[in-house]
C-alpha cells in the first residue's frame, strides 16, 4: 500500500488530497481545505498547517505519506512555501502549477493528440491562462487578469442580496463578513451542485433565494470578460 499527499495553493487557502493506493490499484482519497483568513494569511504557514492536518488528524492513525508535493503559481509562493517546509521533517517537492495540471491531463489521456494546451486557472484573486507545449511542457505564453476572480463573483452576489427588496434597510444591522461568507457558499453550491436555487439566510430575516437562472444572469457579464481574455491569450 502506498500513500501520497498532494496540495494546491491559492489566494484563498490550501487544498489537500491524501491518496492511499492499495496493492490492487484501488485508491481512496481524503480531501480537506484550509482557508486563509485575517489571522492566517501566510501561505507557507497554511501549507505547514495542512501537512499537520493531513498526517495527524485526517488518517485513522497518524501517518507519514511516501511523497509530499505542493503546486505553486508564482516564485513568491514557492519561496514562502520553501521557507515554511524547511522546518518540517518531511521532504516536500514543489511543483509549478502548470506542470502539475499538465501531468494530470496526460494521465487522463485526453491531450495526447494535441500539440499545445491552454490551461486556465479561475482562482480567488484572478484568472490565469497558460499556453503549454504538450510534448515537453514548455510554457509558450501566459497572461493573467484580476478583472475576473472568485472574489469578484462573491461581491456580485453580495450586492445582489443587499439590494434585494426583501432585505431591510439600513444595512448596518447586517454582519458583512458573515453575509459575504454565506454568499460565497451560495456561489459554490450553484456552481457545483445540481440545484435549481439556494437560500441565503440572514439574521432574523426571511431567507433570500437565488435561483440558478438568477445566478447565471449575475455572472454572465464577468463570464463574457473571462471568455474574451482566454481567447485573446
Tab-separated table of C-alpha atoms in Angstrom:
chain	number	residue	atom	x	y	z
A	1	UNK	CA	0.000	0.000	0.000
A	2	UNK	CA	1.261	3.448	-0.893
A	3	UNK	CA	0.250	6.906	0.289
A	4	UNK	CA	0.905	10.371	-1.099
A	5	UNK	CA	-0.125	13.894	-0.137
A	6	UNK	CA	-0.764	16.493	-2.828
A	7	UNK	CA	-1.513	20.140	-2.122
A	8	UNK	CA	-2.691	23.058	-4.262
A	9	UNK	CA	-2.128	26.636	-3.116
A	10	UNK	CA	-4.156	29.723	-3.860
A	11	UNK	CA	-5.033	33.166	-2.583
A	12	UNK	CA	-7.995	31.816	-0.616
A	13	UNK	CA	-6.258	28.860	1.006
A	14	UNK	CA	-4.763	25.411	0.518
A	15	UNK	CA	-6.489	22.296	-0.860
A	16	UNK	CA	-5.068	18.929	0.163
A	17	UNK	CA	-5.630	15.397	-1.097
A	18	UNK	CA	-4.341	12.366	0.792
A	19	UNK	CA	-4.284	9.461	-1.667
A	20	UNK	CA	-3.988	5.868	-0.463
A	21	UNK	CA	-3.343	3.231	-3.147
A	22	UNK	CA	-3.965	-0.419	-2.333
A	23	UNK	CA	-1.933	-3.293	-3.782
A	24	UNK	CA	-4.735	-3.981	-6.294
A	25	UNK	CA	-4.634	-0.391	-7.545
A	26	UNK	CA	-7.784	0.793	-5.767
A	27	UNK	CA	-7.497	4.323	-4.435
A	28	UNK	CA	-9.033	6.190	-1.541
A	29	UNK	CA	-8.824	9.983	-1.478
A	30	UNK	CA	-9.405	12.250	1.519
A	31	UNK	CA	-9.896	15.918	0.646
A	32	UNK	CA	-9.554	18.855	3.013
A	33	UNK	CA	-9.455	22.612	2.505
A	34	UNK	CA	-7.775	25.093	4.851
A	35	UNK	CA	-8.901	28.631	4.155
A	36	UNK	CA	-6.953	31.813	4.678
A	37	UNK	CA	-8.436	34.445	6.956
A	38	UNK	CA	-7.364	37.650	8.622
A	39	UNK	CA	-5.413	35.733	11.257
A	40	UNK	CA	-3.897	33.129	8.912
A	41	UNK	CA	-2.821	34.589	5.587
A	42	UNK	CA	0.777	33.417	5.179
A	43	UNK	CA	0.782	30.743	2.502
A	44	UNK	CA	3.761	28.904	3.917
A	45	UNK	CA	2.123	28.658	7.338
A	46	UNK	CA	-1.081	27.363	5.741
A	47	UNK	CA	0.877	24.666	3.916
A	48	UNK	CA	2.626	23.630	7.110
A	49	UNK	CA	-0.706	23.514	8.967
A	50	UNK	CA	-2.238	21.487	6.147
A	51	UNK	CA	0.573	18.941	6.306
A	52	UNK	CA	-0.039	18.569	10.021
A	53	UNK	CA	-3.776	18.222	9.463
A	54	UNK	CA	-3.422	15.566	6.754
A	55	UNK	CA	-0.830	13.472	8.601
A	56	UNK	CA	-2.107	13.599	12.193
A	57	UNK	CA	-5.867	14.247	12.140
A	58	UNK	CA	-7.374	13.037	8.849
A	59	UNK	CA	-5.966	9.446	8.807
A	60	UNK	CA	-7.319	6.924	11.290
A	61	UNK	CA	-3.773	6.726	12.680
A	62	UNK	CA	-1.001	9.334	12.399
A	63	UNK	CA	0.969	8.537	9.263
A	64	UNK	CA	3.775	9.714	7.025
A	65	UNK	CA	2.967	9.586	3.295
A	66	UNK	CA	5.598	8.249	0.917
A	67	UNK	CA	5.565	11.509	-1.045
A	68	UNK	CA	4.615	15.154	-0.467
A	69	UNK	CA	4.008	17.571	-3.344
A	70	UNK	CA	2.830	21.196	-3.339
A	71	UNK	CA	1.776	23.007	-6.511
A	72	UNK	CA	2.541	26.744	-6.656
A	73	UNK	CA	1.807	29.520	-9.159
A	74	UNK	CA	4.419	32.237	-8.526
A	75	UNK	CA	8.016	32.338	-7.356
A	76	UNK	CA	6.887	34.356	-4.338
A	77	UNK	CA	4.593	31.493	-3.367
A	78	UNK	CA	7.399	28.996	-3.896
A	79	UNK	CA	9.740	31.000	-1.643
A	80	UNK	CA	7.127	31.253	1.118
A	81	UNK	CA	6.372	27.538	0.956
A	82	UNK	CA	10.025	26.526	0.784
A	83	UNK	CA	10.863	28.628	3.853
A	84	UNK	CA	7.968	27.148	5.820
A	85	UNK	CA	8.545	23.488	4.981
A	86	UNK	CA	12.290	23.703	5.556
A	87	UNK	CA	11.426	23.311	9.225
A	88	UNK	CA	9.463	20.124	8.504
A	89	UNK	CA	10.960	16.660	8.860
A	90	UNK	CA	9.216	15.686	5.617
A	91	UNK	CA	10.790	16.217	2.207
A	92	UNK	CA	8.311	18.297	0.203
A	93	UNK	CA	8.515	18.581	-3.574
A	94	UNK	CA	7.461	21.930	-5.055
A	95	UNK	CA	5.826	21.672	-8.480
A	96	UNK	CA	4.820	24.551	-10.805
A	97	UNK	CA	1.038	24.665	-11.121
A	98	UNK	CA	1.066	24.342	-14.910
A	99	UNK	CA	3.345	21.288	-14.721
A	100	UNK	CA	1.049	19.642	-12.168
A	101	UNK	CA	-2.024	20.297	-14.292
A	102	UNK	CA	-0.353	19.087	-17.487
A	103	UNK	CA	0.794	15.907	-15.737
A	104	UNK	CA	-2.777	15.209	-14.682
A	105	UNK	CA	-4.098	15.866	-18.216
A	106	UNK	CA	-1.512	13.490	-19.665
A	107	UNK	CA	-2.575	10.877	-17.132
A	108	UNK	CA	-6.160	11.095	-18.395
A	109	UNK	CA	-5.006	10.533	-21.981
A	110	UNK	CA	-7.226	13.378	-23.199
A	111	UNK	CA	-4.474	15.665	-24.523
A	112	UNK	CA	-2.172	13.200	-26.310
A	113	UNK	CA	-3.445	14.223	-29.747
A	114	UNK	CA	-2.838	17.948	-29.147
A	115	UNK	CA	0.441	19.782	-29.701
A	116	UNK	CA	-0.459	22.636	-27.354
A	117	UNK	CA	-2.845	23.007	-24.435
A	118	UNK	CA	-4.299	26.143	-22.851
A	119	UNK	CA	-4.515	25.736	-19.077
A	120	UNK	CA	-6.987	28.102	-17.406
A	121	UNK	CA	-6.961	28.729	-13.658
A	122	UNK	CA	-10.026	30.569	-12.386
A	123	UNK	CA	-8.908	31.496	-8.881
A	124	UNK	CA	-9.993	33.572	-5.942
A	125	UNK	CA	-7.795	36.541	-6.856
A	126	UNK	CA	-7.712	36.330	-10.654
A	127	UNK	CA	-7.786	34.407	-13.905
A	128	UNK	CA	-4.587	32.894	-15.320
A	129	UNK	CA	-4.103	31.363	-18.756
A	130	UNK	CA	-1.001	29.447	-19.839
A	131	UNK	CA	-0.430	28.038	-23.328
A	132	UNK	CA	1.783	24.977	-22.901
A	133	UNK	CA	3.652	22.695	-25.299
A	134	UNK	CA	2.034	19.361	-24.529
A	135	UNK	CA	5.114	17.363	-25.539
A	136	UNK	CA	7.883	18.981	-23.479
A	137	UNK	CA	5.869	21.118	-21.027
A	138	UNK	CA	7.318	24.455	-22.156
A	139	UNK	CA	5.091	27.431	-21.322
A	140	UNK	CA	4.826	29.242	-24.656
A	141	UNK	CA	2.763	32.178	-23.411
A	142	UNK	CA	0.977	33.154	-20.210
A	143	UNK	CA	-1.207	36.011	-19.042
A	144	UNK	CA	-3.249	36.909	-16.004
A	145	UNK	CA	-6.022	39.350	-15.141
A	146	UNK	CA	-7.510	40.411	-11.816
A	147	UNK	CA	-10.671	41.698	-13.523
A	148	UNK	CA	-12.135	38.198	-13.288
A	149	UNK	CA	-11.957	36.397	-9.949
A	150	UNK	CA	-13.825	34.305	-7.441
A	151	UNK	CA	-13.863	37.288	-5.082
A	152	UNK	CA	-15.488	39.326	-7.842
A	153	UNK	CA	-18.316	36.793	-8.102
A	154	UNK	CA	-18.731	36.856	-4.327
A	155	UNK	CA	-19.077	40.646	-4.432
A	156	UNK	CA	-21.663	40.464	-7.230
A	157	UNK	CA	-23.826	38.094	-5.197
A	158	UNK	CA	-23.333	40.181	-2.047
A	159	UNK	CA	-24.544	43.358	-3.765
A	160	UNK	CA	-27.428	41.438	-5.308
A	161	UNK	CA	-28.512	40.255	-1.865
A	162	UNK	CA	-28.219	43.590	-0.059
A	163	UNK	CA	-30.009	45.262	-2.961
A	164	UNK	CA	-32.927	42.853	-2.821
A	165	UNK	CA	-36.305	44.452	-1.983
A	166	UNK	CA	-36.751	41.817	0.735
A	167	UNK	CA	-33.582	42.912	2.544
A	168	UNK	CA	-34.467	45.526	5.175
A	169	UNK	CA	-32.596	48.774	5.494
A	170	UNK	CA	-30.488	50.255	6.948
A	171	UNK	CA	-27.889	47.605	6.166
A	172	UNK	CA	-25.757	48.445	9.197
A	173	UNK	CA	-27.560	45.677	11.063
A	174	UNK	CA	-26.027	43.077	8.779
A	175	UNK	CA	-22.736	41.393	9.628
A	176	UNK	CA	-20.873	41.921	6.343
A	177	UNK	CA	-18.271	39.201	6.908
A	178	UNK	CA	-20.933	36.643	7.794
A	179	UNK	CA	-23.117	37.588	4.846
A	180	UNK	CA	-20.142	37.571	2.468
A	181	UNK	CA	-19.264	34.064	3.621
A	182	UNK	CA	-22.806	32.855	3.006
A	183	UNK	CA	-22.809	34.438	-0.444
A	184	UNK	CA	-19.596	32.549	-1.212
A	185	UNK	CA	-21.185	29.271	-0.125
A	186	UNK	CA	-24.197	30.021	-2.348
A	187	UNK	CA	-21.879	30.626	-5.307
A	188	UNK	CA	-20.074	27.335	-4.748
A	189	UNK	CA	-23.325	25.396	-4.402
A	190	UNK	CA	-24.786	26.862	-7.589
A	191	UNK	CA	-21.512	26.243	-9.412
A	192	UNK	CA	-21.012	22.627	-8.411
A	193	UNK	CA	-24.313	21.078	-7.362
A	194	UNK	CA	-27.455	20.302	-9.392
A	195	UNK	CA	-29.648	22.739	-7.506
A	196	UNK	CA	-32.335	24.969	-9.001
A	197	UNK	CA	-31.837	27.515	-6.228
A	198	UNK	CA	-30.177	28.172	-2.869
A	199	UNK	CA	-31.329	30.179	0.139
A	200	UNK	CA	-29.113	32.745	1.828
A	201	UNK	CA	-30.061	33.058	5.477
A	202	UNK	CA	-29.878	36.476	7.094
A	203	UNK	CA	-30.005	37.301	10.775
A	204	UNK	CA	-33.646	37.375	11.823
A	205	UNK	CA	-34.753	37.949	8.227
A	206	UNK	CA	-36.592	35.773	5.753
A	207	UNK	CA	-34.012	33.890	3.624
A	208	UNK	CA	-33.224	35.382	0.222
A	209	UNK	CA	-33.453	32.909	-2.636
A	210	UNK	CA	-31.055	32.920	-5.569
A	211	UNK	CA	-32.082	30.725	-8.483
A	212	UNK	CA	-29.669	29.152	-10.918
A	213	UNK	CA	-31.156	31.355	-13.640
A	214	UNK	CA	-30.625	34.419	-11.479
A	215	UNK	CA	-27.068	33.369	-10.725
A	216	UNK	CA	-26.378	32.911	-14.450
A	217	UNK	CA	-27.637	36.442	-15.099
A	218	UNK	CA	-25.464	37.874	-12.326
A	219	UNK	CA	-22.385	36.014	-13.571
A	220	UNK	CA	-22.895	36.455	-17.338
A	221	UNK	CA	-21.024	39.787	-17.841
A	222	UNK	CA	-17.980	38.516	-15.934
A	223	UNK	CA	-18.052	35.196	-17.772
A	224	UNK	CA	-18.012	37.058	-21.112
A	225	UNK	CA	-14.948	39.016	-19.977
A	226	UNK	CA	-13.273	35.747	-18.966
A	227	UNK	CA	-14.016	34.085	-22.318
A	228	UNK	CA	-12.631	37.035	-24.260
A	229	UNK	CA	-9.494	37.094	-22.133
A	230	UNK	CA	-8.931	33.379	-22.683
A	231	UNK	CA	-9.420	33.765	-26.452
A	232	UNK	CA	-7.047	36.748	-26.567
A	233	UNK	CA	-4.355	34.857	-24.667
